[in-house]
XYZ file of C-alpha atoms in Angstrom:
368
model
C -110.300 37.982 -67.935
C -112.926 36.332 -67.364
C -115.611 37.269 -64.143
C -114.499 33.755 -62.268
C -111.090 34.664 -62.408
C -111.686 37.781 -60.655
C -113.979 36.060 -57.983
C -112.499 32.927 -57.363
C -109.025 34.380 -56.581
C -110.974 37.103 -54.337
C -112.405 34.175 -52.427
C -109.435 32.336 -52.025
C -107.730 35.295 -50.587
C -110.434 35.928 -48.240
C -110.220 32.292 -46.866
C -106.508 32.704 -46.697
C -106.766 36.041 -44.918
C -109.344 34.555 -42.459
C -106.718 31.624 -41.601
C -104.143 34.231 -41.525
C -105.842 36.158 -39.038
C -106.829 33.670 -36.462
C -103.206 31.714 -36.142
C -102.356 33.192 -33.252
C -105.803 32.239 -31.943
C -105.215 28.826 -30.383
C -102.447 30.309 -28.592
C -104.529 31.688 -25.736
C -106.005 27.979 -25.288
C -102.962 26.630 -24.161
C -102.226 26.051 -20.669
C -99.036 25.487 -18.660
C -96.617 26.921 -21.445
C -95.048 30.208 -21.589
C -94.790 32.546 -24.292
C -91.278 31.240 -25.658
C -92.137 27.520 -25.719
C -95.575 28.667 -27.379
C -93.806 30.105 -30.251
C -91.341 27.546 -30.762
C -93.774 24.905 -30.886
C -94.911 27.255 -33.461
C -91.722 27.736 -35.287
C -91.398 23.804 -35.795
C -94.643 23.461 -37.519
C -95.241 26.812 -39.324
C -91.676 27.822 -40.788
C -90.292 24.164 -41.528
C -92.547 20.436 -40.999
C -95.594 21.944 -42.456
C -93.612 24.293 -45.767
C -91.684 21.276 -46.627
C -93.596 18.418 -46.075
C -96.381 19.978 -48.193
C -94.170 21.194 -51.076
C -92.911 17.553 -51.280
C -96.240 16.169 -50.943
C -97.183 17.960 -54.029
C -94.147 17.596 -56.100
C -91.277 15.854 -55.219
C -89.036 16.785 -58.032
C -89.885 20.695 -57.105
C -86.260 21.144 -56.077
C -84.918 19.528 -59.125
C -86.822 20.906 -60.991
C -85.590 24.746 -60.104
C -81.865 23.502 -60.003
C -81.018 25.188 -63.233
C -82.430 28.944 -61.926
C -79.709 31.169 -61.127
C -78.457 31.056 -58.040
C -78.874 34.675 -56.743
C -82.987 34.314 -56.874
C -82.471 31.391 -54.408
C -80.130 33.501 -52.065
C -82.609 36.448 -52.659
C -85.545 34.117 -51.115
C -83.404 32.703 -48.503
C -82.385 35.946 -47.117
C -85.250 37.572 -47.308
C -86.740 34.963 -45.512
C -83.959 35.100 -42.659
C -84.822 39.096 -42.272
C -88.399 38.337 -42.368
C -87.834 35.913 -39.521
C -86.132 38.516 -37.958
C -89.002 40.662 -37.995
C -91.459 38.089 -36.581
C -89.607 38.616 -33.252
C -90.428 42.277 -33.170
C -93.915 41.104 -34.102
C -94.564 38.866 -31.117
C -93.265 41.836 -28.739
C -95.224 44.127 -30.571
C -98.476 41.743 -29.590
C -97.890 41.929 -25.996
C -97.541 45.450 -26.115
C -100.503 46.715 -28.199
C -102.815 44.035 -28.512
C -103.663 41.783 -31.753
C -105.863 44.565 -33.785
C -103.105 47.627 -33.375
C -99.804 44.903 -33.970
C -101.405 43.123 -36.885
C -102.931 46.722 -38.636
C -99.376 48.281 -38.487
C -97.092 44.838 -39.604
C -99.998 44.034 -42.438
C -100.193 47.787 -44.001
C -96.442 48.094 -44.619
C -96.432 44.389 -46.210
C -99.504 45.657 -48.266
C -98.254 49.137 -49.344
C -94.892 47.794 -50.313
C -96.133 44.313 -52.225
C -98.432 46.810 -54.232
C -96.116 49.548 -55.162
C -92.498 48.585 -54.903
C -92.826 46.078 -57.837
C -94.038 48.901 -60.046
C -90.183 50.246 -59.592
C -89.041 47.478 -61.559
C -91.415 47.064 -64.152
C -91.160 51.191 -64.937
C -92.981 50.654 -68.034
C -96.491 50.387 -66.226
C -95.607 53.845 -64.638
C -98.455 56.063 -65.749
C -101.141 53.075 -66.827
C -104.621 52.714 -64.799
C -103.017 49.706 -63.308
C -100.398 51.691 -61.458
C -103.084 54.468 -60.609
C -105.359 52.130 -59.189
C -102.691 50.072 -57.400
C -101.652 53.273 -55.815
C -105.394 54.285 -55.040
C -105.653 51.117 -53.352
C -102.432 51.651 -51.307
C -103.781 55.148 -50.450
C -106.887 53.975 -49.096
C -105.345 51.348 -47.225
C -102.707 53.691 -45.430
C -105.733 55.785 -44.281
C -107.744 53.162 -43.097
C -104.453 52.066 -40.911
C -103.957 55.557 -39.549
C -107.792 55.204 -38.421
C -107.306 52.170 -37.084
C -104.008 53.725 -34.698
C -106.475 56.353 -33.791
C -108.797 54.361 -33.139
C -106.437 52.186 -30.401
C -105.153 55.431 -28.805
C -108.579 56.581 -28.179
C -109.670 53.028 -27.179
C -106.466 53.552 -24.828
C -107.220 56.814 -23.495
C -110.856 56.274 -22.490
C -109.760 52.592 -20.335
C -107.307 54.371 -18.340
C -109.555 57.531 -17.627
C -109.374 56.358 -14.347
C -105.944 55.771 -13.933
C -103.467 57.545 -12.123
C -101.134 59.905 -14.425
C -98.108 57.957 -13.811
C -99.383 54.609 -14.608
C -101.146 56.719 -17.887
C -97.810 58.282 -18.979
C -95.963 54.481 -18.459
C -98.968 52.685 -20.564
C -98.238 55.557 -23.597
C -94.704 54.366 -23.377
C -95.303 50.988 -23.664
C -98.117 51.703 -26.383
C -95.513 53.550 -28.149
C -92.970 50.670 -28.177
C -95.073 48.246 -28.912
C -95.912 50.156 -32.232
C -91.931 50.662 -32.895
C -91.870 47.100 -32.906
C -94.512 46.545 -35.071
C -93.125 48.901 -37.500
C -89.919 46.856 -37.361
C -92.242 43.688 -38.042
C -93.772 45.734 -40.824
C -90.308 46.120 -42.752
C -90.151 42.501 -42.650
C -93.435 42.064 -44.294
C -92.139 44.346 -46.987
C -88.827 42.122 -47.792
C -90.913 39.068 -47.577
C -93.537 40.069 -50.095
C -90.866 41.993 -52.493
C -88.557 38.915 -51.981
C -91.450 36.651 -53.564
C -92.797 38.938 -56.064
C -89.333 39.212 -57.370
C -88.171 35.453 -57.495
C -91.449 33.834 -58.194
C -92.054 34.393 -61.586
C -88.183 33.170 -62.493
C -89.193 30.116 -60.200
C -92.038 28.925 -60.857
C -91.354 29.324 -64.878
C -88.927 26.834 -64.269
C -90.669 24.303 -61.934
C -93.363 24.714 -65.021
C -90.839 23.867 -67.465
C -89.475 20.963 -66.096
C -93.167 19.440 -65.575
C -94.459 20.794 -62.616
C -98.146 21.864 -62.032
C -98.892 25.597 -60.695
C -99.437 25.104 -57.455
C -96.123 23.992 -56.216
C -93.958 26.059 -58.956
C -95.858 29.211 -57.308
C -95.222 27.772 -53.634
C -91.759 26.789 -54.034
C -90.505 30.495 -53.519
C -92.264 30.708 -49.948
C -91.024 27.424 -48.748
C -87.554 28.638 -49.235
C -88.501 32.370 -47.742
C -90.075 30.461 -44.400
C -87.007 28.008 -44.450
C -84.888 31.295 -44.033
C -87.137 32.345 -41.262
C -87.010 29.070 -39.392
C -83.513 29.757 -38.461
C -83.735 33.302 -36.240
C -87.052 32.047 -35.031
C -85.871 28.481 -33.471
C -82.514 30.259 -32.390
C -84.207 32.708 -30.556
C -87.126 31.052 -28.868
C -84.754 28.046 -28.061
C -82.277 29.649 -26.038
C -85.026 31.691 -24.699
C -86.990 28.585 -23.342
C -83.102 27.236 -22.311
C -82.481 30.246 -19.855
C -85.763 30.304 -18.486
C -85.866 26.281 -17.983
C -89.022 25.817 -19.492
C -88.130 23.291 -22.394
C -88.976 20.452 -20.407
C -92.932 21.839 -20.417
C -92.492 20.900 -24.038
C -92.609 17.001 -22.556
C -94.787 17.348 -19.603
C -97.891 15.581 -18.808
C -100.910 16.878 -21.099
C -98.766 18.826 -23.872
C -100.115 17.102 -26.607
C -103.228 19.087 -26.380
C -100.806 22.171 -26.481
C -99.019 20.853 -29.295
C -102.541 19.885 -31.076
C -102.697 24.013 -30.605
C -99.451 24.623 -31.780
C -100.098 22.206 -34.843
C -103.201 24.319 -35.722
C -101.105 27.751 -35.660
C -98.848 26.192 -38.112
C -101.797 24.952 -40.484
C -103.045 28.719 -40.130
C -99.979 30.388 -41.020
C -98.387 27.886 -43.984
C -102.176 26.915 -45.136
C -102.911 30.752 -45.586
C -100.117 30.805 -47.957
C -101.009 28.072 -49.968
C -104.507 29.412 -50.491
C -102.487 32.791 -51.481
C -100.206 30.995 -54.159
C -103.179 29.303 -55.668
C -104.994 32.858 -55.627
C -102.188 34.708 -57.676
C -101.556 31.540 -60.010
C -105.074 31.883 -60.995
C -104.723 35.382 -61.740
C -101.304 34.784 -63.750
C -98.633 36.630 -65.056
C -95.517 37.999 -63.287
C -97.687 41.028 -61.501
C -100.204 38.272 -59.673
C -98.814 38.616 -56.425
C -99.087 42.879 -56.295
C -103.041 42.075 -56.931
C -103.432 38.719 -54.580
C -100.798 39.900 -51.922
C -102.494 43.404 -50.854
C -106.169 41.393 -51.103
C -104.636 38.528 -48.292
C -103.096 41.462 -46.590
C -106.555 43.132 -45.988
C -108.159 40.407 -45.207
C -105.675 39.492 -42.360
C -106.377 42.759 -40.853
C -109.900 42.373 -41.064
C -109.641 39.000 -39.089
C -107.522 40.324 -36.638
C -109.904 43.070 -35.894
C -112.640 40.716 -35.631
C -110.631 38.577 -33.175
C -109.939 41.614 -31.175
C -113.234 42.069 -30.731
C -114.068 38.627 -29.447
C -111.122 38.768 -27.188
C -112.582 41.804 -25.471
C -110.024 44.176 -26.529
C -112.290 47.094 -27.385
C -114.517 46.278 -24.011
C -115.213 49.527 -22.462
C -113.330 51.208 -25.312
C -116.037 54.217 -25.633
C -118.137 55.604 -28.769
C -115.278 57.656 -30.271
C -113.142 54.469 -30.594
C -115.501 51.987 -32.266
C -116.670 54.624 -34.422
C -113.011 55.075 -35.983
C -112.787 51.299 -35.862
C -115.794 50.977 -38.127
C -114.751 53.737 -40.132
C -111.647 52.110 -40.953
C -113.476 48.214 -41.455
C -115.204 50.338 -44.308
C -111.781 51.936 -46.104
C -110.852 48.443 -45.355
C -113.634 46.802 -47.414
C -113.305 49.540 -50.141
C -109.572 48.977 -50.835
C -110.612 45.104 -51.410
C -112.908 46.576 -54.075
C -109.997 48.581 -55.747
C -107.477 45.747 -55.987
C -110.158 43.324 -56.877
C -111.146 45.350 -59.931
C -107.641 46.237 -60.620
C -107.234 42.658 -61.459
C -109.148 42.925 -64.478
C -106.739 45.593 -65.769
C -103.506 43.774 -64.720
C -101.194 43.938 -67.833
C -100.667 41.048 -70.356
C -97.798 38.724 -68.644
C -96.118 38.800 -72.285
C -95.545 42.458 -71.815
C -93.932 42.116 -68.353
C -90.784 40.354 -68.278
C -87.607 40.083 -65.418
C -84.222 39.897 -65.400
C -82.745 36.197 -64.923
C -78.937 36.799 -65.177
C -76.328 39.434 -65.444
C -76.342 38.796 -68.809
C -79.546 40.566 -69.525
C -81.341 37.202 -70.226
C -85.226 37.457 -69.747
C -88.083 34.795 -68.683
C -91.594 34.701 -68.620
C -93.719 32.859 -66.360
C -96.326 30.691 -67.635
C -99.709 30.143 -66.381
């Protein structure tokens, strides 16, 4: 693989990670909307309108081009999307309890480790190879970075609560533990999301390309279906919550246009980053491309989330120990980026990796 095909995917993952790690930021600029209304408006843009409209704009025939794919691949990504959508509800709950940095780190770390390692289980011929060992090394460095970040968050909490009453401190500890638990539940959804894509994308993209699609829409359609699946639980939950709290009317109140624009920016951040990720993994090429691009994408999301947490003052008064720990975690995240980036050169030849496409044992290979 030439150097340009190593650097360009990394650059795309950097930009994608920055955009995704920033997608929550516009919500802080909205005025007059409750949380459930903010997330309902984001759901409309980020989970249904932008994914469906963009994939049709890229290729109006994309759904026809994958119509002959075995049905269980379509069902897999839709169900994976629903489960990921449910997990995103827990992510919203985690954000309120642990803050931006810790919520993103716990959530993304699980998705990264799962996305980098689980695909090796259905490509067991790769076990024992240099590629597998470097994937494992990158995942281990990432997990250590995550643990360091959590320790930094705990050190920050302890420092900021030095002058609080014991009862308040104990309550805050329980609040933090609950937030981390919600973040873990959301992380399980990230694992499902990433592996649904990694498993189904080679077959879906191959079918689309064989029927005339170009690389980007062919490698995006699986994620489009995942987001469509995620739309259902999110729109139902937030619409019902807004109805119960009588806040639906604020969607049409005077001055709401500005908030709708910010909701659009959130959607662009979430879905636009996915388009860049899909282009990055398409450039890497092969059935295992997502196992390289996905960890890089996740790492840059975490780095960006930490950047915004500093900007928003989450680490104000955190103390020297917390700041030292969070700096160490950032160094480890960068080290993981280097490992995953270098490992893209070691990716096995795509013709050596096949995926089952039917219960009859037929196989297909991704063309890129």
